[in-house]
């Protein structure tokens, strides 16, 4: 019963990962992360990804200032938000770097578009890109959290299995 | 000591395993990843998130590390600055790391002396190869030091032979030699190979004397013994001088080679981009030189720096400068007095007399024909630049002449610009930070350094932010602000703006880049920009034409339409007020999800054209095309979204794909005029 749960979890995880790769949310860099995870650093991927989310939250707050969700076309607010393209560019650059480092492909692509827009002082473009960026980032975050939860469950389930096996062995 | 040596030996035995790497990156994600990757390569890794910490660690004991990997953009210190300092003080190989692969940044890294420039995400395969930089550096250093042993002859030409011999040595031998040589380079004459001591630090003073001695003797006849006698410095050994001389010669050689290469590269590129690059690197170099000259010149040379620095404009020499100057500390404090270029230059020949910039060309010294060649080249290059900038007529005059003067003025001292570093801007910054005289330096920066400085301003916009260089940034900022006012006051009429700009250019001797940047995308003029954009949007909506986002007024003065994509974004701009703001986000989402990059190639031009038309038409046709072109994948992706997606689909997709493509093709933008210059400037930020 438990064994079946583990397998199912594993299958679910694989499927989720496959979907994410297919959608382009993740790319081969994520695979590299997974390869770096081994006995010496068993939680490497989740560690890195959590750091990434932690830092990115900060970035989002920094680069935006008060979020302008309702009316994106209010010039005065736009000025305040994007008054400093340079700073925005810096944060954006960092975000792009960390996103690409963990394999967040779609997020990185939006960053690229965002950067291009900001370089052209295209405020509307920046706004759109920012919106899109938030969307992508949220999506990524949700999916990865899902993935890690499944992983945790799988580990728990696998751990629970072993005592059973040991008992069985002892009985034999 | 023996323990240290033991450690070193064991490291050498297993090299590259156990190579000691210092990784610096302010982004914890990347830092952790980098650390893990490096450990996977079996290196000995130390990490820090702060450049300053890294610098302290290195200063504590430079022998603790073999190589440094550093991010380019860091909050507490610019990566290039760190690069410069490490190269100067510790002479360690530094590898730059960045998410931004812009060729200009890469070039900047190279000119600042980086051994390599990696792009994020960094892969383990690349990291597995970084040990080559350590070996290469050791080889070069060995060459320098070993040849110094054979230097005790009047004929200096034979020194070239020895490096070849050394090249054949095995790595181990080289390392052993390196240890010995290091010992020899001690200030005190101790038995070689007993202890490892710090190398001689070629301070500004020391190097100045060295250079003076060399000049006095004549570069061809300069013998370490005689130089030593002339310098008359205690505790300096002939070996020290010899090795320094060797590096100096290498430096001179590199200058000429680099200048040639640079010339070739520019010729190859041929476009304004190239000249812009040249300009960039030149100015960067110019800045370098300023720093360098500041470093190596004493009082009489003080004035040199500004011009010296600028002079470097023409000789991208800095590329290889690292070899020459033993890590002296940049004493920019010396670089204080007024920006009269000539001084230092003529110094070499005569006792410093603040000649005019114009004179310098004649007073140029150096039996180094390289200089003259370089200066010519430099002048030519700079000349070429203005021609590409067909924007303001006055610009070429002002900046051109300034550049010319400066170039002419400074091309002399090739060896001045030693510290392959960075923008003097940064050097200055450091000097400023060290509490040197702000006022003078700022004026120096704002005044004499215009061409070099300003052109780098956009590059170092961030740099300025990071630095506490209030003065410097003020210097330039003031220019831009005045321009801003000018801009605001004037109407959108191109000629008037241009006139005002040129007036500004003439008056403030603003550097051409500044002007150009303003004429295209005024970085500083964001407020007025906003107005422009709004108007643009309104106009575009009504007229249904493509209007450039940026330089509205410049349209008719442009031949190409470099901001073609801006037109698209403008149409989006106008599309937005029509509603569907959130839809755009969603549809953009769809588009992105389809791997925009691959997308961008598909019928992009079609979309661009259609986006000109009314939105509905555009969107439906665009969507149809999209749907058709993308198999069922597109549809699959779209399904979750509502039907509204179709509305702005086409234009949004254009926008994103164009943006991405533009990002990719940045360097290839067609404009051969000011537009590209300004745009390129932007991309440097």
mmCIF file with all atom_site columns, C-alpha atoms in Angstrom, chain B residues 304-481:
data_model
loop_
_atom_site.group_PDB
_atom_site.id
_atom_site.type_symbol
_atom_site.label_atom_id
_atom_site.label_alt_id
_atom_site.label_comp_id
_atom_site.label_asym_id
_atom_site.label_entity_id
_atom_site.label_seq_id
_atom_site.pdbx_PDB_ins_code
_atom_site.Cartn_x
_atom_site.Cartn_y
_atom_site.Cartn_z
_atom_site.occupancy
_atom_site.B_iso_or_equiv
_atom_site.pdbx_formal_charge
_atom_site.auth_seq_id
_atom_site.auth_comp_id
_atom_site.auth_asym_id
_atom_site.auth_atom_id
_atom_site.pdbx_PDB_model_num
ATOM 1   C CA . UNK B 1 304 ? 48.839 64.336 -17.228 1.00 0.00 ? 304 UNK B CA 1
ATOM 2   C CA . UNK B 1 305 ? 46.223 62.079 -16.056 1.00 0.00 ? 305 UNK B CA 1
ATOM 3   C CA . UNK B 1 306 ? 43.364 63.772 -17.558 1.00 0.00 ? 306 UNK B CA 1
ATOM 4   C CA . UNK B 1 307 ? 44.875 63.820 -20.908 1.00 0.00 ? 307 UNK B CA 1
ATOM 5   C CA . UNK B 1 308 ? 46.932 60.807 -20.321 1.00 0.00 ? 308 UNK B CA 1
ATOM 6   C CA . UNK B 1 309 ? 43.839 59.056 -19.604 1.00 0.00 ? 309 UNK B CA 1
ATOM 7   C CA . UNK B 1 310 ? 42.079 60.399 -22.451 1.00 0.00 ? 310 UNK B CA 1
ATOM 8   C CA . UNK B 1 311 ? 44.976 59.693 -24.583 1.00 0.00 ? 311 UNK B CA 1
ATOM 9   C CA . UNK B 1 312 ? 44.440 56.163 -23.975 1.00 0.00 ? 312 UNK B CA 1
ATOM 10  C CA . UNK B 1 313 ? 41.397 56.710 -25.923 1.00 0.00 ? 313 UNK B CA 1
ATOM 11  C CA . UNK B 1 314 ? 43.186 55.789 -28.969 1.00 0.00 ? 314 UNK B CA 1
ATOM 12  C CA . UNK B 1 315 ? 45.258 53.013 -27.783 1.00 0.00 ? 315 UNK B CA 1
ATOM 13  C CA . UNK B 1 316 ? 43.205 50.223 -26.531 1.00 0.00 ? 316 UNK B CA 1
ATOM 14  C CA . UNK B 1 317 ? 46.436 49.211 -25.182 1.00 0.00 ? 317 UNK B CA 1
ATOM 15  C CA . UNK B 1 318 ? 45.053 48.493 -21.938 1.00 0.00 ? 318 UNK B CA 1
ATOM 16  C CA . UNK B 1 319 ? 44.001 45.165 -23.063 1.00 0.00 ? 319 UNK B CA 1
ATOM 17  C CA . UNK B 1 320 ? 47.093 43.518 -21.987 1.00 0.00 ? 320 UNK B CA 1
ATOM 18  C CA . UNK B 1 321 ? 48.385 45.921 -19.575 1.00 0.00 ? 321 UNK B CA 1
ATOM 19  C CA . UNK B 1 322 ? 48.093 43.684 -16.726 1.00 0.00 ? 322 UNK B CA 1
ATOM 20  C CA . UNK B 1 323 ? 51.450 42.278 -17.347 1.00 0.00 ? 323 UNK B CA 1
ATOM 21  C CA . UNK B 1 324 ? 53.325 45.439 -17.010 1.00 0.00 ? 324 UNK B CA 1
ATOM 22  C CA . UNK B 1 325 ? 52.760 47.096 -13.953 1.00 0.00 ? 325 UNK B CA 1
ATOM 23  C CA . UNK B 1 326 ? 53.478 45.275 -11.017 1.00 0.00 ? 326 UNK B CA 1
ATOM 24  C CA . UNK B 1 327 ? 50.602 45.750 -8.876  1.00 0.00 ? 327 UNK B CA 1
ATOM 25  C CA . UNK B 1 328 ? 50.988 49.231 -7.815  1.00 0.00 ? 328 UNK B CA 1
ATOM 26  C CA . UNK B 1 329 ? 48.319 50.792 -5.860  1.00 0.00 ? 329 UNK B CA 1
ATOM 27  C CA . UNK B 1 330 ? 46.354 53.312 -7.677  1.00 0.00 ? 330 UNK B CA 1
ATOM 28  C CA . UNK B 1 331 ? 47.150 56.538 -6.095  1.00 0.00 ? 331 UNK B CA 1
ATOM 29  C CA . UNK B 1 332 ? 44.600 58.630 -7.651  1.00 0.00 ? 332 UNK B CA 1
ATOM 30  C CA . UNK B 1 333 ? 45.166 61.123 -5.047  1.00 0.00 ? 333 UNK B CA 1
ATOM 31  C CA . UNK B 1 334 ? 47.992 62.211 -7.166  1.00 0.00 ? 334 UNK B CA 1
ATOM 32  C CA . UNK B 1 335 ? 45.719 62.861 -9.933  1.00 0.00 ? 335 UNK B CA 1
ATOM 33  C CA . UNK B 1 336 ? 44.488 66.018 -8.617  1.00 0.00 ? 336 UNK B CA 1
ATOM 34  C CA . UNK B 1 337 ? 45.548 69.039 -10.392 1.00 0.00 ? 337 UNK B CA 1
ATOM 35  C CA . UNK B 1 338 ? 43.918 70.644 -13.244 1.00 0.00 ? 338 UNK B CA 1
ATOM 36  C CA . UNK B 1 339 ? 43.197 68.848 -16.362 1.00 0.00 ? 339 UNK B CA 1
ATOM 37  C CA . UNK B 1 340 ? 45.795 70.191 -18.552 1.00 0.00 ? 340 UNK B CA 1
ATOM 38  C CA . UNK B 1 341 ? 46.688 67.344 -20.609 1.00 0.00 ? 341 UNK B CA 1
ATOM 39  C CA . UNK B 1 342 ? 50.056 68.153 -21.824 1.00 0.00 ? 342 UNK B CA 1
ATOM 40  C CA . UNK B 1 343 ? 51.902 68.188 -18.652 1.00 0.00 ? 343 UNK B CA 1
ATOM 41  C CA . UNK B 1 344 ? 52.797 64.721 -17.973 1.00 0.00 ? 344 UNK B CA 1
ATOM 42  C CA . UNK B 1 345 ? 53.309 63.912 -21.522 1.00 0.00 ? 345 UNK B CA 1
ATOM 43  C CA . UNK B 1 346 ? 55.849 66.435 -22.246 1.00 0.00 ? 346 UNK B CA 1
ATOM 44  C CA . UNK B 1 347 ? 57.306 65.495 -19.031 1.00 0.00 ? 347 UNK B CA 1
ATOM 45  C CA . UNK B 1 348 ? 58.956 62.616 -20.402 1.00 0.00 ? 348 UNK B CA 1
ATOM 46  C CA . UNK B 1 349 ? 61.051 64.620 -22.576 1.00 0.00 ? 349 UNK B CA 1
ATOM 47  C CA . UNK B 1 350 ? 61.376 67.826 -20.820 1.00 0.00 ? 350 UNK B CA 1
ATOM 48  C CA . UNK B 1 351 ? 60.712 68.881 -17.397 1.00 0.00 ? 351 UNK B CA 1
ATOM 49  C CA . UNK B 1 352 ? 57.059 69.218 -17.155 1.00 0.00 ? 352 UNK B CA 1
ATOM 50  C CA . UNK B 1 353 ? 55.776 72.192 -18.717 1.00 0.00 ? 353 UNK B CA 1
ATOM 51  C CA . UNK B 1 354 ? 52.145 72.421 -19.138 1.00 0.00 ? 354 UNK B CA 1
ATOM 52  C CA . UNK B 1 355 ? 52.119 72.614 -22.832 1.00 0.00 ? 355 UNK B CA 1
ATOM 53  C CA . UNK B 1 356 ? 48.958 72.833 -24.734 1.00 0.00 ? 356 UNK B CA 1
ATOM 54  C CA . UNK B 1 357 ? 47.244 69.820 -25.890 1.00 0.00 ? 357 UNK B CA 1
ATOM 55  C CA . UNK B 1 358 ? 48.221 70.675 -29.321 1.00 0.00 ? 358 UNK B CA 1
ATOM 56  C CA . UNK B 1 359 ? 51.814 70.806 -28.452 1.00 0.00 ? 359 UNK B CA 1
ATOM 57  C CA . UNK B 1 360 ? 51.843 67.456 -27.037 1.00 0.00 ? 360 UNK B CA 1
ATOM 58  C CA . UNK B 1 361 ? 51.645 65.888 -30.322 1.00 0.00 ? 361 UNK B CA 1
ATOM 59  C CA . UNK B 1 362 ? 54.872 67.436 -31.183 1.00 0.00 ? 362 UNK B CA 1
ATOM 60  C CA . UNK B 1 363 ? 56.394 67.044 -27.852 1.00 0.00 ? 363 UNK B CA 1
ATOM 61  C CA . UNK B 1 364 ? 55.712 63.438 -27.984 1.00 0.00 ? 364 UNK B CA 1
ATOM 62  C CA . UNK B 1 365 ? 58.259 61.466 -26.969 1.00 0.00 ? 365 UNK B CA 1
ATOM 63  C CA . UNK B 1 366 ? 58.976 58.250 -26.837 1.00 0.00 ? 366 UNK B CA 1
ATOM 64  C CA . UNK B 1 367 ? 61.150 56.585 -29.093 1.00 0.00 ? 367 UNK B CA 1
ATOM 65  C CA . UNK B 1 368 ? 58.262 54.301 -29.246 1.00 0.00 ? 368 UNK B CA 1
ATOM 66  C CA . UNK B 1 369 ? 56.971 54.628 -32.679 1.00 0.00 ? 369 UNK B CA 1
ATOM 67  C CA . UNK B 1 370 ? 54.007 52.733 -31.469 1.00 0.00 ? 370 UNK B CA 1
ATOM 68  C CA . UNK B 1 371 ? 52.756 55.776 -29.819 1.00 0.00 ? 371 UNK B CA 1
ATOM 69  C CA . UNK B 1 372 ? 52.592 57.751 -32.890 1.00 0.00 ? 372 UNK B CA 1
ATOM 70  C CA . UNK B 1 373 ? 50.908 55.059 -34.755 1.00 0.00 ? 373 UNK B CA 1
ATOM 71  C CA . UNK B 1 374 ? 48.457 54.726 -32.040 1.00 0.00 ? 374 UNK B CA 1
ATOM 72  C CA . UNK B 1 375 ? 47.812 58.327 -31.748 1.00 0.00 ? 375 UNK B CA 1
ATOM 73  C CA . UNK B 1 376 ? 47.124 58.514 -35.374 1.00 0.00 ? 376 UNK B CA 1
ATOM 74  C CA . UNK B 1 377 ? 44.812 55.675 -35.189 1.00 0.00 ? 377 UNK B CA 1
ATOM 75  C CA . UNK B 1 378 ? 43.141 57.074 -32.258 1.00 0.00 ? 378 UNK B CA 1
ATOM 76  C CA . UNK B 1 379 ? 42.616 60.319 -33.907 1.00 0.00 ? 379 UNK B CA 1
ATOM 77  C CA . UNK B 1 380 ? 41.223 58.657 -36.874 1.00 0.00 ? 380 UNK B CA 1
ATOM 78  C CA . UNK B 1 381 ? 38.897 56.628 -34.910 1.00 0.00 ? 381 UNK B CA 1
ATOM 79  C CA . UNK B 1 382 ? 37.546 59.424 -33.044 1.00 0.00 ? 382 UNK B CA 1
ATOM 80  C CA . UNK B 1 383 ? 37.132 61.320 -36.169 1.00 0.00 ? 383 UNK B CA 1
ATOM 81  C CA . UNK B 1 384 ? 35.142 58.546 -37.570 1.00 0.00 ? 384 UNK B CA 1
ATOM 82  C CA . UNK B 1 385 ? 32.852 58.526 -34.709 1.00 0.00 ? 385 UNK B CA 1
ATOM 83  C CA . UNK B 1 386 ? 31.402 61.881 -35.237 1.00 0.00 ? 386 UNK B CA 1
ATOM 84  C CA . UNK B 1 387 ? 30.677 61.195 -38.804 1.00 0.00 ? 387 UNK B CA 1
ATOM 85  C CA . UNK B 1 388 ? 28.434 58.438 -37.807 1.00 0.00 ? 388 UNK B CA 1
ATOM 86  C CA . UNK B 1 389 ? 26.579 60.672 -35.575 1.00 0.00 ? 389 UNK B CA 1
ATOM 87  C CA . UNK B 1 390 ? 24.779 62.699 -38.036 1.00 0.00 ? 390 UNK B CA 1
ATOM 88  C CA . UNK B 1 391 ? 22.601 64.102 -35.455 1.00 0.00 ? 391 UNK B CA 1
ATOM 89  C CA . UNK B 1 392 ? 24.030 67.289 -34.211 1.00 0.00 ? 392 UNK B CA 1
ATOM 90  C CA . UNK B 1 393 ? 26.200 69.104 -36.551 1.00 0.00 ? 393 UNK B CA 1
ATOM 91  C CA . UNK B 1 394 ? 27.987 70.753 -33.813 1.00 0.00 ? 394 UNK B CA 1
ATOM 92  C CA . UNK B 1 395 ? 28.805 67.619 -32.109 1.00 0.00 ? 395 UNK B CA 1
ATOM 93  C CA . UNK B 1 396 ? 31.615 66.525 -34.287 1.00 0.00 ? 396 UNK B CA 1
ATOM 94  C CA . UNK B 1 397 ? 33.150 69.839 -33.919 1.00 0.00 ? 397 UNK B CA 1
ATOM 95  C CA . UNK B 1 398 ? 33.087 70.004 -30.253 1.00 0.00 ? 398 UNK B CA 1
ATOM 96  C CA . UNK B 1 399 ? 33.731 66.518 -29.290 1.00 0.00 ? 399 UNK B CA 1
ATOM 97  C CA . UNK B 1 400 ? 35.900 65.803 -32.194 1.00 0.00 ? 400 UNK B CA 1
ATOM 98  C CA . UNK B 1 401 ? 38.202 68.559 -31.448 1.00 0.00 ? 401 UNK B CA 1
ATOM 99  C CA . UNK B 1 402 ? 38.248 67.752 -27.863 1.00 0.00 ? 402 UNK B CA 1
ATOM 100 C CA . UNK B 1 403 ? 38.995 64.215 -28.533 1.00 0.00 ? 403 UNK B CA 1
ATOM 101 C CA . UNK B 1 404 ? 41.630 65.103 -30.931 1.00 0.00 ? 404 UNK B CA 1
ATOM 102 C CA . UNK B 1 405 ? 43.348 67.260 -28.555 1.00 0.00 ? 405 UNK B CA 1
ATOM 103 C CA . UNK B 1 406 ? 43.194 64.824 -25.898 1.00 0.00 ? 406 UNK B CA 1
ATOM 104 C CA . UNK B 1 407 ? 44.276 62.022 -27.986 1.00 0.00 ? 407 UNK B CA 1
ATOM 105 C CA . UNK B 1 408 ? 47.049 63.959 -29.399 1.00 0.00 ? 408 UNK B CA 1
ATOM 106 C CA . UNK B 1 409 ? 47.921 65.077 -26.023 1.00 0.00 ? 409 UNK B CA 1
ATOM 107 C CA . UNK B 1 410 ? 48.044 61.859 -24.387 1.00 0.00 ? 410 UNK B CA 1
ATOM 108 C CA . UNK B 1 411 ? 49.078 59.300 -26.762 1.00 0.00 ? 411 UNK B CA 1
ATOM 109 C CA . UNK B 1 412 ? 52.474 59.405 -25.401 1.00 0.00 ? 412 UNK B CA 1
ATOM 110 C CA . UNK B 1 413 ? 52.806 57.613 -22.428 1.00 0.00 ? 413 UNK B CA 1
ATOM 111 C CA . UNK B 1 414 ? 51.853 54.179 -23.288 1.00 0.00 ? 414 UNK B CA 1
ATOM 112 C CA . UNK B 1 415 ? 53.220 52.907 -20.178 1.00 0.00 ? 415 UNK B CA 1
ATOM 113 C CA . UNK B 1 416 ? 51.200 55.261 -18.281 1.00 0.00 ? 416 UNK B CA 1
ATOM 114 C CA . UNK B 1 417 ? 48.040 53.475 -18.619 1.00 0.00 ? 417 UNK B CA 1
ATOM 115 C CA . UNK B 1 418 ? 49.318 50.554 -16.963 1.00 0.00 ? 418 UNK B CA 1
ATOM 116 C CA . UNK B 1 419 ? 46.698 49.475 -14.742 1.00 0.00 ? 419 UNK B CA 1
ATOM 117 C CA . UNK B 1 420 ? 44.549 47.828 -17.162 1.00 0.00 ? 420 UNK B CA 1
ATOM 118 C CA . UNK B 1 421 ? 41.822 49.174 -15.678 1.00 0.00 ? 421 UNK B CA 1
ATOM 119 C CA . UNK B 1 422 ? 38.830 50.450 -15.735 1.00 0.00 ? 422 UNK B CA 1
ATOM 120 C CA . UNK B 1 423 ? 37.554 53.485 -16.185 1.00 0.00 ? 423 UNK B CA 1
ATOM 121 C CA . UNK B 1 424 ? 39.376 55.973 -14.766 1.00 0.00 ? 424 UNK B CA 1
ATOM 122 C CA . UNK B 1 425 ? 36.105 56.849 -13.770 1.00 0.00 ? 425 UNK B CA 1
ATOM 123 C CA . UNK B 1 426 ? 36.246 54.131 -11.347 1.00 0.00 ? 426 UNK B CA 1
ATOM 124 C CA . UNK B 1 427 ? 39.749 54.817 -10.495 1.00 0.00 ? 427 UNK B CA 1
ATOM 125 C CA . UNK B 1 428 ? 38.737 58.257 -9.743  1.00 0.00 ? 428 UNK B CA 1
ATOM 126 C CA . UNK B 1 429 ? 35.945 57.043 -7.826  1.00 0.00 ? 429 UNK B CA 1
ATOM 127 C CA . UNK B 1 430 ? 38.216 55.170 -5.686  1.00 0.00 ? 430 UNK B CA 1
ATOM 128 C CA . UNK B 1 431 ? 40.433 58.060 -5.254  1.00 0.00 ? 431 UNK B CA 1
ATOM 129 C CA . UNK B 1 432 ? 37.476 60.064 -4.333  1.00 0.00 ? 432 UNK B CA 1
ATOM 130 C CA . UNK B 1 433 ? 36.348 57.547 -1.952  1.00 0.00 ? 433 UNK B CA 1
ATOM 131 C CA . UNK B 1 434 ? 39.660 57.623 -0.359  1.00 0.00 ? 434 UNK B CA 1
ATOM 132 C CA . UNK B 1 435 ? 38.961 61.095 0.577   1.00 0.00 ? 435 UNK B CA 1
ATOM 133 C CA . UNK B 1 436 ? 41.085 62.799 -1.942  1.00 0.00 ? 436 UNK B CA 1
ATOM 134 C CA . UNK B 1 437 ? 40.280 66.185 -3.127  1.00 0.00 ? 437 UNK B CA 1
ATOM 135 C CA . UNK B 1 438 ? 36.883 65.976 -4.486  1.00 0.00 ? 438 UNK B CA 1
ATOM 136 C CA . UNK B 1 439 ? 36.703 69.266 -6.074  1.00 0.00 ? 439 UNK B CA 1
ATOM 137 C CA . UNK B 1 440 ? 39.678 68.976 -8.279  1.00 0.00 ? 440 UNK B CA 1
ATOM 138 C CA . UNK B 1 441 ? 38.943 65.575 -9.325  1.00 0.00 ? 441 UNK B CA 1
ATOM 139 C CA . UNK B 1 442 ? 35.439 66.263 -10.147 1.00 0.00 ? 442 UNK B CA 1
ATOM 140 C CA . UNK B 1 443 ? 36.373 69.130 -12.256 1.00 0.00 ? 443 UNK B CA 1
ATOM 141 C CA . UNK B 1 444 ? 38.903 66.937 -13.784 1.00 0.00 ? 444 UNK B CA 1
ATOM 142 C CA . UNK B 1 445 ? 36.265 64.438 -14.492 1.00 0.00 ? 445 UNK B CA 1
ATOM 143 C CA . UNK B 1 446 ? 33.736 66.806 -15.750 1.00 0.00 ? 446 UNK B CA 1
ATOM 144 C CA . UNK B 1 447 ? 36.057 69.007 -17.585 1.00 0.00 ? 447 UNK B CA 1
ATOM 145 C CA . UNK B 1 448 ? 38.900 67.325 -19.222 1.00 0.00 ? 448 UNK B CA 1
ATOM 146 C CA . UNK B 1 449 ? 37.573 63.911 -19.271 1.00 0.00 ? 449 UNK B CA 1
ATOM 147 C CA . UNK B 1 450 ? 34.567 64.673 -21.223 1.00 0.00 ? 450 UNK B CA 1
ATOM 148 C CA . UNK B 1 451 ? 34.886 62.411 -24.121 1.00 0.00 ? 451 UNK B CA 1
ATOM 149 C CA . UNK B 1 452 ? 36.136 59.472 -22.316 1.00 0.00 ? 452 UNK B CA 1
ATOM 150 C CA . UNK B 1 453 ? 34.219 60.046 -19.255 1.00 0.00 ? 453 UNK B CA 1
ATOM 151 C CA . UNK B 1 454 ? 30.921 60.900 -20.610 1.00 0.00 ? 454 UNK B CA 1
ATOM 152 C CA . UNK B 1 455 ? 30.936 58.204 -23.093 1.00 0.00 ? 455 UNK B CA 1
ATOM 153 C CA . UNK B 1 456 ? 31.304 55.881 -20.300 1.00 0.00 ? 456 UNK B CA 1
ATOM 154 C CA . UNK B 1 457 ? 28.837 57.490 -18.202 1.00 0.00 ? 457 UNK B CA 1
ATOM 155 C CA . UNK B 1 458 ? 26.029 55.391 -19.409 1.00 0.00 ? 458 UNK B CA 1
ATOM 156 C CA . UNK B 1 459 ? 28.167 52.396 -18.969 1.00 0.00 ? 459 UNK B CA 1
ATOM 157 C CA . UNK B 1 460 ? 28.953 53.343 -15.540 1.00 0.00 ? 460 UNK B CA 1
ATOM 158 C CA . UNK B 1 461 ? 25.705 54.742 -14.677 1.00 0.00 ? 461 UNK B CA 1
ATOM 159 C CA . UNK B 1 462 ? 25.391 51.911 -12.386 1.00 0.00 ? 462 UNK B CA 1
ATOM 160 C CA . UNK B 1 463 ? 28.877 52.354 -11.307 1.00 0.00 ? 463 UNK B CA 1
ATOM 161 C CA . UNK B 1 464 ? 28.045 55.812 -10.293 1.00 0.00 ? 464 UNK B CA 1
ATOM 162 C CA . UNK B 1 465 ? 25.171 54.624 -8.340  1.00 0.00 ? 465 UNK B CA 1
ATOM 163 C CA . UNK B 1 466 ? 27.247 52.180 -6.533  1.00 0.00 ? 466 UNK B CA 1
ATOM 164 C CA . UNK B 1 467 ? 29.975 54.561 -5.784  1.00 0.00 ? 467 UNK B CA 1
ATOM 165 C CA . UNK B 1 468 ? 29.849 57.330 -3.462  1.00 0.00 ? 468 UNK B CA 1
ATOM 166 C CA . UNK B 1 469 ? 31.102 59.398 -6.258  1.00 0.00 ? 469 UNK B CA 1
ATOM 167 C CA . UNK B 1 470 ? 28.642 62.062 -5.803  1.00 0.00 ? 470 UNK B CA 1
ATOM 168 C CA . UNK B 1 471 ? 30.909 64.602 -7.250  1.00 0.00 ? 471 UNK B CA 1
ATOM 169 C CA . UNK B 1 472 ? 31.586 62.829 -10.397 1.00 0.00 ? 472 UNK B CA 1
ATOM 170 C CA . UNK B 1 473 ? 28.094 61.882 -11.048 1.00 0.00 ? 473 UNK B CA 1
ATOM 171 C CA . UNK B 1 474 ? 27.107 65.371 -10.261 1.00 0.00 ? 474 UNK B CA 1
ATOM 172 C CA . UNK B 1 475 ? 29.532 66.561 -12.755 1.00 0.00 ? 475 UNK B CA 1
ATOM 173 C CA . UNK B 1 476 ? 27.898 64.684 -15.467 1.00 0.00 ? 476 UNK B CA 1
ATOM 174 C CA . UNK B 1 477 ? 24.466 64.884 -14.122 1.00 0.00 ? 477 UNK B CA 1
ATOM 175 C CA . UNK B 1 478 ? 24.557 68.577 -14.161 1.00 0.00 ? 478 UNK B CA 1
ATOM 176 C CA . UNK B 1 479 ? 25.165 68.428 -17.798 1.00 0.00 ? 479 UNK B CA 1
ATOM 177 C CA . UNK B 1 480 ? 22.308 66.206 -18.398 1.00 0.00 ? 480 UNK B CA 1
ATOM 178 C CA . UNK B 1 481 ? 20.052 68.188 -16.216 1.00 0.00 ? 481 UNK B CA 1
#
